[in-house]
Tab-separated table of C-alpha atoms in Angstrom:
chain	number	residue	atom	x	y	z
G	1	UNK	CA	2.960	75.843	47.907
G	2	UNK	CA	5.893	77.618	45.839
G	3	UNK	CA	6.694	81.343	45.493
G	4	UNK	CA	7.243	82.810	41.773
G	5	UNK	CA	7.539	85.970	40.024
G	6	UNK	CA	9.772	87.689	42.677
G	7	UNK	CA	7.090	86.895	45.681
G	8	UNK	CA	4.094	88.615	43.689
G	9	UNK	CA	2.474	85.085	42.796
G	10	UNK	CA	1.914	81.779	45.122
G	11	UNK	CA	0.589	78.413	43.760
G	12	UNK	CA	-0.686	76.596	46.924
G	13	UNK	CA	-2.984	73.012	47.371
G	14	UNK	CA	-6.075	73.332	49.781
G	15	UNK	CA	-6.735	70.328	52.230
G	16	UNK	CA	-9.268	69.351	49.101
G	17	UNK	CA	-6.561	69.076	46.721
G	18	UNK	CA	-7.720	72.202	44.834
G	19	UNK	CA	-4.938	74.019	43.043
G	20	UNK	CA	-5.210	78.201	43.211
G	21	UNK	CA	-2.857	80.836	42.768
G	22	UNK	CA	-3.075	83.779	44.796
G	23	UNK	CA	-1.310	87.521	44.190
G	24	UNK	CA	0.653	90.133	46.245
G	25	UNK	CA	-2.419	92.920	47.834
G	26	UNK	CA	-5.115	90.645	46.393
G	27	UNK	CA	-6.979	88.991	48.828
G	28	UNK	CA	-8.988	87.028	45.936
G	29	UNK	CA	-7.691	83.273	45.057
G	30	UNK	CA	-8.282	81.817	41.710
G	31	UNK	CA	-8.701	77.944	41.133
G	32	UNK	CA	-6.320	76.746	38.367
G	33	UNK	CA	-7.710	72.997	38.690
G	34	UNK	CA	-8.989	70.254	41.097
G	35	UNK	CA	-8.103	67.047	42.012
G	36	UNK	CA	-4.071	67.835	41.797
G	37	UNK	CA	-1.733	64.824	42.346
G	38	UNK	CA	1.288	67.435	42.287
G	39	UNK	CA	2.766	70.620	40.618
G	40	UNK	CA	5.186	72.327	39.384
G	41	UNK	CA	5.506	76.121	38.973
G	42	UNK	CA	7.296	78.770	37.287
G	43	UNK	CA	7.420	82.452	36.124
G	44	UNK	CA	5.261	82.092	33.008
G	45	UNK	CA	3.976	78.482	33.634
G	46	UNK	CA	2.315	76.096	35.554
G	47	UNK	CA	2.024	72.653	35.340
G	48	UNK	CA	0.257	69.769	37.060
G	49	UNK	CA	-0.419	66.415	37.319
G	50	UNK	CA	-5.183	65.231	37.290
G	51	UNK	CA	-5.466	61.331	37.133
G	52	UNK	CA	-1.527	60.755	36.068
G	53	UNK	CA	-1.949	63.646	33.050
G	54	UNK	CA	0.004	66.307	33.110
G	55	UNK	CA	-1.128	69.524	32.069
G	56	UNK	CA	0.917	72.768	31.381
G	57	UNK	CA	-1.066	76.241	31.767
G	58	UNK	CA	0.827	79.831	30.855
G	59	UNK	CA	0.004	82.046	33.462
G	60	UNK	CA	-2.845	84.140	31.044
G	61	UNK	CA	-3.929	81.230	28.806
G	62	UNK	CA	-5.497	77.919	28.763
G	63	UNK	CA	-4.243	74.668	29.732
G	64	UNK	CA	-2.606	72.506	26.975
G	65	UNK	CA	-2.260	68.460	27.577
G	66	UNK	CA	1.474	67.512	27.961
G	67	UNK	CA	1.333	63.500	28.174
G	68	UNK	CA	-0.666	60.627	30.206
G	69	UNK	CA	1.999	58.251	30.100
G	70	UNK	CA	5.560	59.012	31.483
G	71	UNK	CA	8.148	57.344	33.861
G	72	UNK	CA	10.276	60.569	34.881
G	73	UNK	CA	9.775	64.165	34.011
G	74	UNK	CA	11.300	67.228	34.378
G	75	UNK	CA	9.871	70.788	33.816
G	76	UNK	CA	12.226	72.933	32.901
G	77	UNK	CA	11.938	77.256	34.280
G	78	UNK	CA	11.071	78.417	30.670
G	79	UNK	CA	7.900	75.683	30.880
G	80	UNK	CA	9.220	73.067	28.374
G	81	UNK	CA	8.795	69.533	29.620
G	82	UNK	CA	11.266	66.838	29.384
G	83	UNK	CA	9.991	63.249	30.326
G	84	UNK	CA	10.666	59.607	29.706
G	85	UNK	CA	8.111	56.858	29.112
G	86	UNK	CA	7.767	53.405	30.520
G	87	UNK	CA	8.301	52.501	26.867
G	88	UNK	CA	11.777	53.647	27.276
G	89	UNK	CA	11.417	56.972	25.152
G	90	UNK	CA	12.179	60.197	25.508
G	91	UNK	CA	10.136	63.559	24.839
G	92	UNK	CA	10.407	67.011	25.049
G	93	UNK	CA	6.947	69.256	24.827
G	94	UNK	CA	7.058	73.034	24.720
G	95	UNK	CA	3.450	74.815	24.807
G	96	UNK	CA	1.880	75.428	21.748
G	97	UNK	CA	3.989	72.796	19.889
G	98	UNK	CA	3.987	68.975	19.092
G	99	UNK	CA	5.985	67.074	21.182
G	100	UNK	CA	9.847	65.940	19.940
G	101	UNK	CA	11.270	62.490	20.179
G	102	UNK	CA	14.720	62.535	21.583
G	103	UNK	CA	15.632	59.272	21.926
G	104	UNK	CA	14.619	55.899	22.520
G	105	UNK	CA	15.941	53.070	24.396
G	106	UNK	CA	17.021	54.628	27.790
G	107	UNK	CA	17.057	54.093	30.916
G	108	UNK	CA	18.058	57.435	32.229
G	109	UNK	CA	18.336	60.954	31.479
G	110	UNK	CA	19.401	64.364	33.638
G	111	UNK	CA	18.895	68.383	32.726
G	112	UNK	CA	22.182	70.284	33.902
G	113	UNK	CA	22.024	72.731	36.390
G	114	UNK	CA	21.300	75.622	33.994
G	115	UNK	CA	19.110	73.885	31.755
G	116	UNK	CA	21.536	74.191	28.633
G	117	UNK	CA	21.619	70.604	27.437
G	118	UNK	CA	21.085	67.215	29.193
G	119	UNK	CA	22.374	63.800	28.837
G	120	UNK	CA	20.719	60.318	28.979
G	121	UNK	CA	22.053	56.576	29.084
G	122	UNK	CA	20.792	54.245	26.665
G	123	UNK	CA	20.472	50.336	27.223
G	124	UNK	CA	23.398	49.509	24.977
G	125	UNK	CA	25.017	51.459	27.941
G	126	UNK	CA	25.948	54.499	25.800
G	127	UNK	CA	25.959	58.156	27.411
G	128	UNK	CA	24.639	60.920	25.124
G	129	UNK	CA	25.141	64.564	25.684
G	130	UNK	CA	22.930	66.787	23.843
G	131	UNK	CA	22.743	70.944	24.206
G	132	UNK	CA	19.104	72.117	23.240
G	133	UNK	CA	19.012	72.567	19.835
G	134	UNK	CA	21.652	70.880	18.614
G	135	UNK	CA	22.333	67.568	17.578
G	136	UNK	CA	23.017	65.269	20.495
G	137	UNK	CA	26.801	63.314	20.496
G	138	UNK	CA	28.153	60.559	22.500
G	139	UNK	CA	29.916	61.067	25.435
G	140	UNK	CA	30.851	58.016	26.726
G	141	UNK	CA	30.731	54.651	24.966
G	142	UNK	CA	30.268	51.968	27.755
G	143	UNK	CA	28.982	53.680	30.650
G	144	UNK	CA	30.101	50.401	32.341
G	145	UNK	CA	33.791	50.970	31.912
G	146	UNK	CA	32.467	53.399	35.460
G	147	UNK	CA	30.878	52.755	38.322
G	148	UNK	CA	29.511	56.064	39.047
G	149	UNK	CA	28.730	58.895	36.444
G	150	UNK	CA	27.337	62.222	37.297
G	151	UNK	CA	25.784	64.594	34.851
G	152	UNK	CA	25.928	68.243	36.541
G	153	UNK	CA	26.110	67.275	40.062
G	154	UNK	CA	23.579	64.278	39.273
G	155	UNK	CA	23.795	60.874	39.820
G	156	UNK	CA	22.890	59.695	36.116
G	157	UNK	CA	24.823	55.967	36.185
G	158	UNK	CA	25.679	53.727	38.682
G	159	UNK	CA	26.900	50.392	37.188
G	160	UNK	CA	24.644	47.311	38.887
G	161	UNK	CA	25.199	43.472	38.541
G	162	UNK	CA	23.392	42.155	35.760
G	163	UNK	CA	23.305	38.757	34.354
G	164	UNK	CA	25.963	39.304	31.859
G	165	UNK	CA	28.802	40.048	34.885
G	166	UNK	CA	27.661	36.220	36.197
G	167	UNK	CA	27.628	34.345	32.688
G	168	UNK	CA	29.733	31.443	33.205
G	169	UNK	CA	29.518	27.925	35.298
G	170	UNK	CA	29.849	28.169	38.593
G	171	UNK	CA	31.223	25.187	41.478
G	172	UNK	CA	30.920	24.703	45.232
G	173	UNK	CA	30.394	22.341	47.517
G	174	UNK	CA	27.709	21.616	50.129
G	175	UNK	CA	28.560	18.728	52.717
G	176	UNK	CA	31.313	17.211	50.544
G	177	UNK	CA	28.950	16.887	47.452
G	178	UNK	CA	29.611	18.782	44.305
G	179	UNK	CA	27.091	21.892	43.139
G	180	UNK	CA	27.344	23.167	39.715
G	181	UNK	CA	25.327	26.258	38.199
G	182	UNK	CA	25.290	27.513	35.102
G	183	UNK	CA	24.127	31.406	34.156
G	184	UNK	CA	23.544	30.898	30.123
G	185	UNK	CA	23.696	33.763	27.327
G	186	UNK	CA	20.319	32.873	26.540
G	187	UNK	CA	19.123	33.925	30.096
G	188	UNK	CA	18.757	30.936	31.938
G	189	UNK	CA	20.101	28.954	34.817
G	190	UNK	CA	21.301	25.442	34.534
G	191	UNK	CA	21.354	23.756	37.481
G	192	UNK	CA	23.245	20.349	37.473
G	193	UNK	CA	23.044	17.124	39.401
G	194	UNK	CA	23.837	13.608	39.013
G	195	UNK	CA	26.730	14.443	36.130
G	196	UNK	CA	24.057	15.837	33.835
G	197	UNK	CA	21.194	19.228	33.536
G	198	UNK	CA	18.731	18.480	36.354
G	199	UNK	CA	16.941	21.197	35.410
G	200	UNK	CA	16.293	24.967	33.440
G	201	UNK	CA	14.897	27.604	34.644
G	202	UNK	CA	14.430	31.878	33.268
G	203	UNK	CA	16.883	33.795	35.872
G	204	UNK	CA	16.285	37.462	36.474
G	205	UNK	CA	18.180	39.788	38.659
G	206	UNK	CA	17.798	42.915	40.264
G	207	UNK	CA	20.356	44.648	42.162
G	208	UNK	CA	21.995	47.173	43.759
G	209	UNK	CA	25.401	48.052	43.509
G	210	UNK	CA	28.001	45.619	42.065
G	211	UNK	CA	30.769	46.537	44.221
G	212	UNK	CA	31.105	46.624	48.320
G	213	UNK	CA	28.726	44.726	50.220
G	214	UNK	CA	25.141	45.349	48.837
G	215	UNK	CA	23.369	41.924	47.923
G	216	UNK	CA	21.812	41.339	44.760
G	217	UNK	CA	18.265	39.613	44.299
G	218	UNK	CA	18.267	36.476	42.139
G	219	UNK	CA	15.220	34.821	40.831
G	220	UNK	CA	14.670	31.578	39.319
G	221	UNK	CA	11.511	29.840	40.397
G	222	UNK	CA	11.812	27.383	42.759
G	223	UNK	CA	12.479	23.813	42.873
G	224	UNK	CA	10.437	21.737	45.821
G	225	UNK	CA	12.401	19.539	47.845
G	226	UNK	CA	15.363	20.499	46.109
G	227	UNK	CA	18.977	22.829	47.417
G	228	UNK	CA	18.116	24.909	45.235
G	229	UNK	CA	14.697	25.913	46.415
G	230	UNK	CA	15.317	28.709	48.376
G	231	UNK	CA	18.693	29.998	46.354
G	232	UNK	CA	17.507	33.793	45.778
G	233	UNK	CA	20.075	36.039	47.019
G	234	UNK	CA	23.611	36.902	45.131
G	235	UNK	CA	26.527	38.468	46.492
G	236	UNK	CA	29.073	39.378	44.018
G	237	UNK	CA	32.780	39.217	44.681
G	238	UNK	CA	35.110	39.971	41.346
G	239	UNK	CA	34.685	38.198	38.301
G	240	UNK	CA	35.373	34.587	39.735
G	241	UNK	CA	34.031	34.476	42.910
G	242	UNK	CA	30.124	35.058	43.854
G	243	UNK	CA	28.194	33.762	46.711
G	244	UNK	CA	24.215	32.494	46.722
G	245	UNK	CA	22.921	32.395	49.878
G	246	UNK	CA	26.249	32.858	51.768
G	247	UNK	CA	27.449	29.707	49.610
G	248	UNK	CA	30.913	30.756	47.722
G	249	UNK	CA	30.551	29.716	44.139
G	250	UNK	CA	34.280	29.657	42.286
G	251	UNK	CA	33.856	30.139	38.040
G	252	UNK	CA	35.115	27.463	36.316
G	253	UNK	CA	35.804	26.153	32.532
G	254	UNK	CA	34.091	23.786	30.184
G	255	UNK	CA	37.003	21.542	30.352
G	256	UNK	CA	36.960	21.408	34.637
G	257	UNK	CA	32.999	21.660	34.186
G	258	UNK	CA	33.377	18.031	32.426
G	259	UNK	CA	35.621	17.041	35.096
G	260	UNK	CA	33.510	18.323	37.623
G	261	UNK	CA	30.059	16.705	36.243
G	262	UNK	CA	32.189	13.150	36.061
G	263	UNK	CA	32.842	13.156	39.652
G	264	UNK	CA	29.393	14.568	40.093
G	265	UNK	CA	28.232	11.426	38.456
G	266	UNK	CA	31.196	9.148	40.531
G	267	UNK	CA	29.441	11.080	43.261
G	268	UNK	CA	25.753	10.184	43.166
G	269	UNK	CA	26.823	6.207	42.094
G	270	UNK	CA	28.329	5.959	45.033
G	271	UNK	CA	25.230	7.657	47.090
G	272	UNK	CA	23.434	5.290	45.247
G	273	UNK	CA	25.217	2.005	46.350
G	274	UNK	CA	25.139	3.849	49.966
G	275	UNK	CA	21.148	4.379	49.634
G	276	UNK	CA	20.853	0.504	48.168
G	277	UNK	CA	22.795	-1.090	51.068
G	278	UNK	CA	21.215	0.760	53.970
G	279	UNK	CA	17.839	-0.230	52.088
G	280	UNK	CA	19.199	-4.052	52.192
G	281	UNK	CA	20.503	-3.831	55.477
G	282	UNK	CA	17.112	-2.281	57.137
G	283	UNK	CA	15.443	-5.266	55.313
G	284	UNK	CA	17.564	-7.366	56.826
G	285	UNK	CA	17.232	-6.282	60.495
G	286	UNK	CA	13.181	-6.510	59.675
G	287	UNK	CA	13.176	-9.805	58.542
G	288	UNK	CA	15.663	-10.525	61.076
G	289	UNK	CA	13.350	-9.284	64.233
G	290	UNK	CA	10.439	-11.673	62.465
G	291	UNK	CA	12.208	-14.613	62.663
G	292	UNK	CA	13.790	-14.422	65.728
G	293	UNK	CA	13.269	-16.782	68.498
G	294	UNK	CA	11.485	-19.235	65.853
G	295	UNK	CA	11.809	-22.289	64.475
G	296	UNK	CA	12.712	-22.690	60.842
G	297	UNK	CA	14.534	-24.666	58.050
G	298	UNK	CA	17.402	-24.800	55.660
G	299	UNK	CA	15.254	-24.602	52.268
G	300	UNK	CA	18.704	-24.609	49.982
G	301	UNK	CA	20.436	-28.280	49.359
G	302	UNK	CA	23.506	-27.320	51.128
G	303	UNK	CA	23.792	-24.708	54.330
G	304	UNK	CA	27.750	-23.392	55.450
G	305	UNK	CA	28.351	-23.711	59.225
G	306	UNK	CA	30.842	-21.241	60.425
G	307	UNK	CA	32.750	-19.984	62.886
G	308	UNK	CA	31.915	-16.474	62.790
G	309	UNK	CA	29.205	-14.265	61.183
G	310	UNK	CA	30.809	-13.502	58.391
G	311	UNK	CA	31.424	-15.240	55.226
G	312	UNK	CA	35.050	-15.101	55.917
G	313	UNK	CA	34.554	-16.955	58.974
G	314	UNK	CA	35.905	-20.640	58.765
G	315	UNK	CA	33.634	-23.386	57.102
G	316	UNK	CA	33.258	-26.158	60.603
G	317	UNK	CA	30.577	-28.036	58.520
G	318	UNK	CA	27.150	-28.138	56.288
G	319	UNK	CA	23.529	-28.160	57.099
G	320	UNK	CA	21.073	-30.571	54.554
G	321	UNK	CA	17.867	-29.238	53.252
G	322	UNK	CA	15.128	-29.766	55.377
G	323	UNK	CA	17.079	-29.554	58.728
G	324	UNK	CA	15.357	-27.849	61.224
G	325	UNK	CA	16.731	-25.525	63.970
G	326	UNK	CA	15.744	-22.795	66.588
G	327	UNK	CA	16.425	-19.168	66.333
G	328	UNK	CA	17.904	-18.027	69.513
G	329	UNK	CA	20.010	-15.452	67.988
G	330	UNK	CA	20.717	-13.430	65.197
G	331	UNK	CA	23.192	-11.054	63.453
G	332	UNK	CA	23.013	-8.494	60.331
G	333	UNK	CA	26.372	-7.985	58.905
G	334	UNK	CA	27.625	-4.957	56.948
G	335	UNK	CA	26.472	-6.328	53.530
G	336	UNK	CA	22.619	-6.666	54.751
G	337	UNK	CA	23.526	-11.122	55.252
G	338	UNK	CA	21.642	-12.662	57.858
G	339	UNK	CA	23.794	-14.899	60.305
């Protein structure tokens, strides 16, 4: 419920969501409307909210429409509305009259305190003041250059991470190998592996403040099976230091990014090699476990007998193709050879 005109008037919901106004020594209620989501009252007006349209009724005439599309609104004590739209635009509506375009393109607005002027932030990050029927100015020209703005005792800007405070190439490691990201002007996140763009992929980021310790929320799909997969949260640090999922990313140049995606490459050659003799040697101790206590013969036209099993082990002789011999032990060296 809310009190107006000095106590004499009060606008009240019923558990059916009915709106009615009752007055001082009147025991009789009238019904202003039904089916109220929420309202606002004042002196002269009234307004309300039926199926997300809002609705502003002087206190001895008929309703009047306001708007059934708006984002925030604010009614101000004389009844003229002020509300933004999820289109980004801004309106003012006074009863009786069309409504006025402020502005467009913002992302917030505040009334002062005495309802004299306001002032809203645009997406271009530029403050506006404006008193009520005048011309509105700007006030500040990066909002950004702050990292909290108040407009008469309201919070009207707090500056958030976006994308454009990551832009860059990033670089850590992860057990010894090398990770490098990339956060692109076109809005996109390079991720690179193997000296060269594994893969691109839309980023978006929402956030909370950019300073202190609040963590930021990265998206970027996901890639299965990959380190990336489940890299969707961003702390960030100053300009050349964030972390994804507690990983510490340091920025870097194009010049070190080069450097960085040759050793990448150096890198994954070598993992390759790695990969390629573990795959020989595991063939070898398969074929070797066949073969084993068997009998068998030299197939080549000239077998080494050494002293060791390795091939710097001394030559003592040669086996002839077709010899035969027994199996009776075996032994896989470090380069996948059979002995």
């Amino acid at each position: 419920y809310e009190v107006v005109n000095d106590g004499k008037q009060i606008y009240f919901l019923n558990e059916d969501y009915n709106l009615l106004k009752a007055e001082l020594n009147n025991q009789d209620k009238e019904k202003i409307a039904g089916d109220i989501k929420w309202f606002q009252s004042g002196n002269e007006y009234i307004i309300y909210a039926i199926d997300d349209i809002v609705y502003i009724k002087p206190d001895k005439n008929e309703k009047e429409k306001v708007t059934d599309e708006y984002y925030e609104f604010v009614a101000l004590s004389d009844g003229t509305v002020i509300y933004s739209t999820d289109e980004s635009e801004l309106y003012m509506k006074k009863y009786g009259e069309e409504k006025v375009k402020l502005a467009s393109d913002i992302q917030s607005f505040k009334v002062s305190e005495y309802e004299k002027s306001l002032s809203y932030c645009t997406n271009d990050y530029k403050m506006y003041l404006k008193i009520f029927d005048n011309e509105e100015a700007v006030a500040i020209d990066n909002v950004r250059d702050y990292n909290d703005i108040y407009f008469s005792n309201s919070l009207i800007f707090r500056k958030t991470l976006i994308l454009d405070d990551i832009m860059g190439i990033w670089h850590a490691y992860e057990n010894e190998e090398t990770i490098l990201i990339e956060f692109t002007s076109d809005r996109n996140i390079n991720i690179y592996d193997n000296g060269e763009i594994e893969w691109t992929w839309p980023a978006e980021l929402t956030t909370r403040n950019i300073e202190g310790y609040d963590v930021s929320d990265l998206y970027f799909g996901t890639y299965p099976n990959s380190r990336f997969e489940n890299f969707n949260s961003l702390h960030y640090i100053n300009e050349n230091e964030i972390e994804i999922n507690g990983k510490t990313f340091r920025k870097i140049d194009k010049q070190e990014l080069d450097e960085k995606l040759q050793l990448q490459k150096t890198e994954f050659e070598e993992k390759q090699k790695k990969e390629e003799l573990k795959r020989k040697i595991d063939e070898a101790y398969a074929k070797a476990l066949d073969i084993q206590h068997t009998y068998q013969y030299i197939t080549v036209d000239t077998a080494n007998l050494r002293d060791a099993p390795s091939m710097d082990g001394e030559i003592l002789g040669t086996i002839g193709k077709g010899s035969g011999f027994f199996i009776n032990y075996l032994e896989v060296d470090e380069e996948g050879n059979i002995w």
